[in-house]
Amino acid sequence: MKKRLAIVVIALVVVFGGIFGYKAFGNYMMHKALAHMPVPVISVSTSRVAEQEWHPEVTAVGSFAAIQGVEVTPQMGGAITAIHFHSGQYVKAGTLLLQIDNSNQLAQLANDEAQQRLAQINLRRTRELIATKAASQSQLDSAVATYQSAVATVKNDRATLAKLAIRAPFSGYLGVRQVDLGQYIIPGTAMVDLQSWDPLYVNFTVPQSDFARIHMDTPVQVEVDSYPGQHFSGKITALGSAINTATRQIDVQATVPNPKTILRPGMFGNVTVIEKRQEKVLTVPASAITYNTFGDFVYVVEKKAVNGKEGQVAIQRIVKTGTQRGSEVQILSGLQPGELVVTAGQIKLHEGSPVEIRDSGKS
């Protein structure tokens, strides 16, 4: 039994040994054949490292705000007797929006106007009498005071009536009406909001480290998600008077024209402050950058012997990137002007891969 088992084990060793030996021999012969074959050349697209002049930028997230915007509220209480506007309507300054019940005030005004007329008649008669010395100076003084008091009372009545007639304090667009006809309202009740849309403020903050780069009238561009690809231009019109000690940020306000009224107060946008000065930077197409956890890199094309003759190979180069503008990325270190970088075909490359340039930009 043991002898038979030993024979079986030996037979298996011989069989498997033959199989593995055959595979090892095959691999050896394949590697030997490949070693004598020319290294495949990979076709790539390239672009040269360019030196450009860029305006330095500061970026922030901002919020649009109306230059003039209020929640229209009454100063006096009462029942609404008339509504003269529609939600979303554009109104000019002084437009009558709502009327609060003013019947008592109108009656009071009529009474006080009658008292004013009577005081005016008495004053005129007293002046006529004093001219003939039929009245004393004290009587004239009393008549003058009575008339002036009557005039002041009428002015007070008219001021009260004006407060019961709610008018637009400035030109702008109304929001959604929040009150109804016949509703009794009290001082401070929100009736409708009124906003001016052109121009708009953009409020944002920048860290104190960038404060020296922010100046009055510096141009800004704002992008909003609602209108991708569009840039809204403006300029800085106000700076905060102090740095916030909690955040070490300073408030900045820019004014942006909105002639088409497509922007709205409360929208947020990405603000770019564009400095007036220029600086030279190195740039490459964004497609040339391979982003990696261990460091971003590009493939630089260099001349080197390939398959026994002069050719070109791809060399991996670690780079430090800066800001991106459109399709161009700023290179802070790792490249020199004029060097050739691969912009397409990197996925097939490894260190030292022979390459053939099918097209080249910025050459």
Coordinates of C-alpha atoms in Angstrom, one line a residue:
M1 CA 0.0 0.0 0.0
K2 CA 2.8 2.4 1.0
K3 CA 4.7 1.5 -2.1
R4 CA 1.7 2.2 -4.4
L5 CA 1.1 5.6 -2.7
A6 CA 4.8 6.5 -3.2
I7 CA 4.5 5.6 -6.9
V8 CA 1.4 7.8 -7.2
V9 CA 3.1 10.8 -5.5
I10 CA 6.1 10.4 -7.7
A11 CA 4.0 10.3 -10.8
L12 CA 2.1 13.5 -9.7
V13 CA 5.4 15.3 -9.1
V14 CA 6.7 14.3 -12.5
V15 CA 3.4 15.4 -14.2
F16 CA 3.2 18.8 -12.4
G17 CA 6.9 19.3 -12.7
G18 CA 6.6 18.8 -16.4
I19 CA 3.7 21.3 -16.7
F20 CA 5.4 24.0 -14.7
G21 CA 8.7 23.4 -16.4
Y22 CA 7.1 23.7 -19.8
K23 CA 5.4 27.0 -18.8
A24 CA 8.6 28.4 -17.4
F25 CA 10.5 27.4 -20.6
G26 CA 7.7 29.1 -22.7
N27 CA 7.9 32.3 -20.7
Y28 CA 11.7 32.3 -21.0
M29 CA 11.5 31.9 -24.7
M30 CA 8.8 34.6 -25.0
H31 CA 10.8 37.2 -23.0
K32 CA 13.9 36.3 -25.0
A33 CA 12.0 37.0 -28.2
L34 CA 10.5 40.2 -26.9
A35 CA 14.0 41.4 -25.7
H36 CA 15.0 41.5 -29.4
M37 CA 11.9 43.2 -30.6
P38 CA 11.8 47.0 -31.0
V39 CA 10.1 49.0 -28.2
P40 CA 6.7 50.2 -29.3
V41 CA 6.4 53.9 -30.0
I42 CA 3.3 55.6 -28.5
S43 CA 1.6 58.4 -30.4
V44 CA 0.8 61.5 -28.3
S45 CA -0.2 65.1 -28.5
T46 CA 2.0 67.8 -27.0
S47 CA 2.1 71.5 -26.2
R48 CA 4.9 73.8 -25.1
V49 CA 5.2 75.4 -21.7
A50 CA 4.2 79.0 -22.3
E51 CA 5.1 82.2 -20.5
Q52 CA 2.1 84.5 -20.2
E53 CA 1.2 87.8 -18.5
W54 CA -1.7 87.3 -16.1
H55 CA -3.4 89.8 -13.8
P56 CA -3.2 88.4 -10.3
E57 CA -6.6 87.5 -8.8
V58 CA -8.3 87.2 -5.5
T59 CA -11.4 84.9 -5.3
A60 CA -14.2 84.9 -2.8
V61 CA -17.9 83.9 -2.5
G62 CA -20.2 86.9 -2.5
S63 CA -23.9 87.6 -2.1
F64 CA -26.0 90.1 -4.1
A65 CA -27.9 92.8 -2.2
A66 CA -30.2 95.6 -3.4
I67 CA -28.8 99.1 -3.2
Q68 CA -32.3 100.0 -1.9
G69 CA -34.5 97.3 -0.5
V70 CA -37.2 97.4 2.2
E71 CA -40.2 95.5 3.6
V72 CA -43.0 98.0 3.2
T73 CA -44.8 98.4 6.6
P74 CA -47.4 100.9 7.9
Q75 CA -46.7 103.5 10.6
M76 CA -50.3 103.5 11.8
G77 CA -52.8 100.7 12.3
G78 CA -56.2 100.3 10.6
A79 CA -58.2 98.4 8.1
I80 CA -57.1 98.2 4.5
T81 CA -59.6 99.9 2.2
A82 CA -57.8 99.8 -1.1
I83 CA -54.9 97.9 -2.7
H84 CA -53.4 99.7 -5.8
F85 CA -50.6 97.3 -6.9
H86 CA -50.0 93.8 -8.2
S87 CA -47.4 91.3 -7.0
G88 CA -44.2 91.6 -9.0
Q89 CA -45.1 95.0 -10.4
Y90 CA -42.5 97.7 -11.1
V91 CA -43.5 101.0 -9.4
K92 CA -42.0 104.5 -9.4
A93 CA -41.2 106.4 -6.2
G94 CA -44.3 107.9 -4.7
T95 CA -46.7 105.4 -6.3
L96 CA -49.7 104.8 -4.0
L97 CA -49.6 101.1 -2.9
L98 CA -52.3 100.7 -0.2
Q99 CA -54.9 102.8 1.5
I100 CA -55.7 102.4 5.2
D101 CA -59.1 103.6 6.5
N102 CA -58.9 107.4 6.9
S103 CA -62.5 108.3 7.3
N104 CA -62.1 109.7 10.8
Q105 CA -59.0 111.6 9.9
L106 CA -60.8 113.2 6.9
A107 CA -63.6 114.4 9.1
Q108 CA -61.1 115.8 11.6
L109 CA -59.3 117.6 8.8
A110 CA -62.5 119.2 7.6
N111 CA -63.2 120.4 11.1
D112 CA -59.7 121.7 11.6
E113 CA -59.7 123.5 8.2
A114 CA -62.9 125.3 9.2
Q115 CA -61.2 126.4 12.5
Q116 CA -58.2 127.6 10.5
R117 CA -60.4 129.7 8.2
L118 CA -62.1 131.2 11.2
A119 CA -58.8 132.0 12.9
Q120 CA -57.6 133.6 9.6
I121 CA -60.7 135.8 9.5
N122 CA -60.3 136.8 13.1
L123 CA -56.7 137.7 12.5
R124 CA -57.6 139.9 9.6
R125 CA -60.3 141.7 11.5
T126 CA -58.0 142.3 14.5
R127 CA -55.3 143.8 12.2
E128 CA -57.9 146.1 10.7
L129 CA -59.1 147.1 14.2
I130 CA -55.6 147.7 15.5
A131 CA -55.0 150.0 12.5
T132 CA -57.7 152.3 13.9
K133 CA -56.6 151.7 17.4
A134 CA -59.8 149.8 18.2
A135 CA -57.9 146.7 19.3
S136 CA -55.0 146.2 21.6
Q137 CA -51.6 144.6 20.8
S138 CA -52.4 141.7 23.1
Q139 CA -55.6 141.0 21.1
L140 CA -53.5 140.9 17.9
D141 CA -50.9 138.6 19.5
S142 CA -53.7 136.2 20.6
A143 CA -55.3 136.2 17.2
V144 CA -51.9 135.4 15.6
A145 CA -51.2 132.6 18.0
T146 CA -54.7 131.1 17.4
Y147 CA -54.2 131.2 13.6
Q148 CA -50.8 129.6 13.8
S149 CA -52.1 126.8 16.1
A150 CA -54.9 126.2 13.6
V151 CA -52.4 125.9 10.7
A152 CA -50.3 123.5 12.7
T153 CA -53.3 121.4 13.5
V154 CA -54.2 121.1 9.8
K155 CA -50.7 120.2 8.9
N156 CA -50.8 117.4 11.6
D157 CA -54.1 116.1 10.1
R158 CA -52.6 116.0 6.6
A159 CA -49.4 114.3 7.9
T160 CA -51.6 111.6 9.5
L161 CA -53.5 111.1 6.3
A162 CA -50.2 110.8 4.4
K163 CA -49.2 108.0 6.7
L164 CA -52.4 106.1 6.0
A165 CA -51.7 106.3 2.3
I166 CA -48.8 103.8 1.8
R167 CA -46.6 104.9 -1.1
A168 CA -43.4 103.5 -2.6
P169 CA -40.4 105.2 -1.0
F170 CA -38.3 104.6 -4.1
S171 CA -38.6 103.1 -7.6
G172 CA -38.2 99.3 -7.8
Y173 CA -39.9 95.9 -8.1
L174 CA -42.5 94.7 -5.7
G175 CA -42.5 91.2 -4.3
V176 CA -45.5 89.0 -3.3
R177 CA -48.4 90.8 -1.6
Q178 CA -48.8 89.6 2.0
V179 CA -52.0 91.4 3.1
D180 CA -55.6 91.4 1.8
L181 CA -58.4 94.0 1.3
G182 CA -60.2 94.6 4.6
Q183 CA -57.5 93.2 6.8
Y184 CA -56.7 95.1 10.0
I185 CA -53.0 95.8 10.2
I186 CA -50.9 97.3 13.0
P187 CA -47.6 99.3 12.8
G188 CA -44.8 97.0 11.5
T189 CA -47.0 94.5 9.6
A190 CA -45.1 93.3 6.5
M191 CA -47.3 94.1 3.5
V192 CA -44.9 93.7 0.5
D193 CA -41.2 93.9 -0.2
L194 CA -39.7 96.5 -2.6
Q195 CA -36.3 96.0 -4.2
S196 CA -34.2 98.0 -6.7
W197 CA -32.4 95.7 -9.1
D198 CA -30.1 97.9 -11.1
P199 CA -27.4 98.1 -10.1
L200 CA -26.8 95.6 -7.3
Y201 CA -24.2 95.3 -4.5
V202 CA -22.1 92.2 -4.1
N203 CA -20.9 91.8 -0.6
F204 CA -18.0 89.5 0.2
T205 CA -15.0 89.1 2.6
V206 CA -11.3 88.6 2.0
P207 CA -8.6 87.5 4.5
Q208 CA -6.3 90.1 5.9
S209 CA -3.4 88.6 4.0
D210 CA -5.0 89.8 0.8
F211 CA -6.0 93.2 2.1
A212 CA -3.1 95.0 0.4
R213 CA -4.3 93.7 -2.9
I214 CA -7.8 95.2 -2.6
H215 CA -8.4 98.8 -3.6
M216 CA -11.3 101.0 -4.5
D217 CA -12.4 100.8 -8.1
T218 CA -10.6 97.5 -8.7
P219 CA -12.5 95.5 -11.3
V220 CA -14.4 92.4 -10.3
Q221 CA -16.1 89.6 -12.2
V222 CA -19.0 87.6 -10.7
E223 CA -20.2 84.2 -11.9
V224 CA -23.6 82.7 -10.7
D225 CA -24.8 79.1 -11.0
S226 CA -28.1 80.4 -12.7
Y227 CA -26.2 81.6 -15.7
P228 CA -23.2 79.3 -16.3
G229 CA -20.5 80.8 -18.6
Q230 CA -21.6 84.4 -18.1
H231 CA -19.5 87.0 -16.3
F232 CA -21.0 90.0 -14.6
S233 CA -18.5 92.9 -14.3
G234 CA -18.3 95.6 -11.7
K235 CA -15.9 97.3 -9.4
I236 CA -15.2 97.7 -5.7
T237 CA -17.0 100.7 -4.2
A238 CA -16.6 100.2 -0.5
L239 CA -14.2 98.6 2.0
G240 CA -14.8 97.7 5.7
S241 CA -13.4 100.1 8.2
A242 CA -11.8 97.3 10.3
I243 CA -10.7 93.7 10.2
N244 CA -13.1 91.3 11.9
T245 CA -11.1 90.1 15.0
A246 CA -13.0 86.8 15.1
T247 CA -12.4 85.8 11.4
R248 CA -9.5 88.1 10.4
Q249 CA -11.5 89.0 7.3
I250 CA -12.4 92.4 6.0
D251 CA -15.8 93.3 4.4
V252 CA -15.7 94.3 0.7
Q253 CA -18.6 95.7 -1.4
A254 CA -18.6 95.9 -5.1
T255 CA -21.3 97.4 -7.4
V256 CA -22.4 95.4 -10.4
P257 CA -24.7 96.9 -13.2
N258 CA -27.8 94.7 -13.9
P259 CA -29.4 96.4 -16.9
K260 CA -31.2 93.3 -18.0
T261 CA -32.4 92.7 -14.3
I262 CA -31.6 89.0 -14.6
L263 CA -29.8 89.0 -11.2
R264 CA -31.7 89.2 -7.9
P265 CA -30.8 90.3 -4.4
G266 CA -29.9 87.3 -2.3
M267 CA -28.2 85.3 -5.1
F268 CA -24.7 84.1 -4.3
G269 CA -21.8 84.1 -6.8
N270 CA -18.1 83.4 -7.2
V271 CA -16.3 86.8 -7.1
T272 CA -12.9 87.3 -8.8
V273 CA -11.1 90.5 -7.9
I274 CA -8.8 91.3 -10.9
E275 CA -5.7 93.3 -9.9
K276 CA -4.5 96.0 -12.3
R277 CA -0.9 94.9 -12.3
Q278 CA 0.4 92.1 -14.4
E279 CA 2.9 89.3 -13.6
K280 CA 4.6 86.7 -15.8
V281 CA 3.5 83.1 -15.2
L282 CA 4.2 79.7 -16.8
T283 CA 1.2 77.9 -18.1
V284 CA 0.3 74.5 -19.6
P285 CA -3.0 73.1 -20.8
A286 CA -5.1 71.6 -18.0
S287 CA -5.1 68.3 -20.0
A288 CA -1.4 67.9 -19.5
I289 CA -1.7 67.6 -15.7
T290 CA -2.1 64.2 -14.1
Y291 CA -3.4 64.7 -10.6
N292 CA -2.1 62.3 -8.0
T293 CA -2.3 61.8 -4.2
F294 CA 1.4 61.8 -4.0
G295 CA 1.9 64.8 -6.2
D296 CA 0.8 66.2 -9.6
F297 CA 2.9 65.4 -12.6
V298 CA 3.3 65.9 -16.3
Y299 CA 5.1 63.9 -19.0
V300 CA 7.9 65.9 -20.6
V301 CA 9.1 64.9 -24.1
E302 CA 12.9 64.6 -24.3
K303 CA 15.3 63.5 -27.0
K304 CA 17.0 60.1 -26.4
A305 CA 18.2 57.0 -28.2
V306 CA 15.3 54.7 -29.0
N307 CA 15.7 51.3 -30.6
G308 CA 19.3 52.2 -31.5
K309 CA 18.6 55.5 -33.1
E310 CA 17.7 59.0 -32.0
G311 CA 14.2 59.4 -30.8
Q312 CA 11.9 60.9 -28.1
V313 CA 10.8 59.6 -24.8
A314 CA 8.4 60.7 -22.1
I315 CA 9.9 61.6 -18.8
Q316 CA 7.6 62.0 -15.7
R317 CA 8.1 65.4 -14.0
I318 CA 6.5 66.4 -10.6
V319 CA 5.0 69.9 -10.8
K320 CA 3.4 72.4 -8.4
T321 CA 0.3 74.0 -9.9
G322 CA -1.3 77.3 -9.2
T323 CA -4.6 78.8 -10.4
Q324 CA -6.5 77.7 -13.4
R325 CA -8.0 80.1 -15.9
G326 CA -10.1 78.5 -18.6
S327 CA -8.1 75.7 -20.1
E328 CA -4.7 76.9 -18.8
V329 CA -3.1 76.0 -15.5
Q330 CA -0.4 78.0 -13.8
I331 CA 2.9 76.1 -13.1
L332 CA 4.7 77.3 -10.0
S333 CA 7.6 74.9 -10.2
G334 CA 8.9 71.9 -12.1
L335 CA 8.9 73.1 -15.7
Q336 CA 10.9 75.6 -17.8
P337 CA 9.5 77.8 -20.7
G338 CA 9.5 76.1 -24.0
E339 CA 9.6 72.5 -22.7
L340 CA 7.3 70.0 -24.5
V341 CA 4.6 68.4 -22.4
V342 CA 2.2 65.6 -23.3
T343 CA -1.5 66.7 -23.5
A344 CA -3.1 63.5 -24.8
G345 CA -2.1 59.9 -24.7
Q346 CA -0.7 59.9 -21.1
I347 CA -2.7 56.8 -20.1
K348 CA -0.5 54.6 -22.2
L349 CA 2.8 56.1 -20.9
H350 CA 5.3 55.1 -18.3
E351 CA 8.7 56.5 -17.4
G352 CA 10.9 56.4 -20.5
S353 CA 8.2 55.4 -23.0
P354 CA 9.2 56.1 -26.6
V355 CA 6.8 58.6 -28.1
E356 CA 5.8 60.0 -31.5
I357 CA 4.3 63.4 -31.7
R358 CA 1.2 63.5 -33.8
D359 CA 0.5 67.2 -33.3
S360 CA 1.9 69.9 -31.2
G361 CA 0.5 73.2 -29.9
K362 CA 2.3 76.4 -29.0
S363 CA 5.3 75.3 -31.0

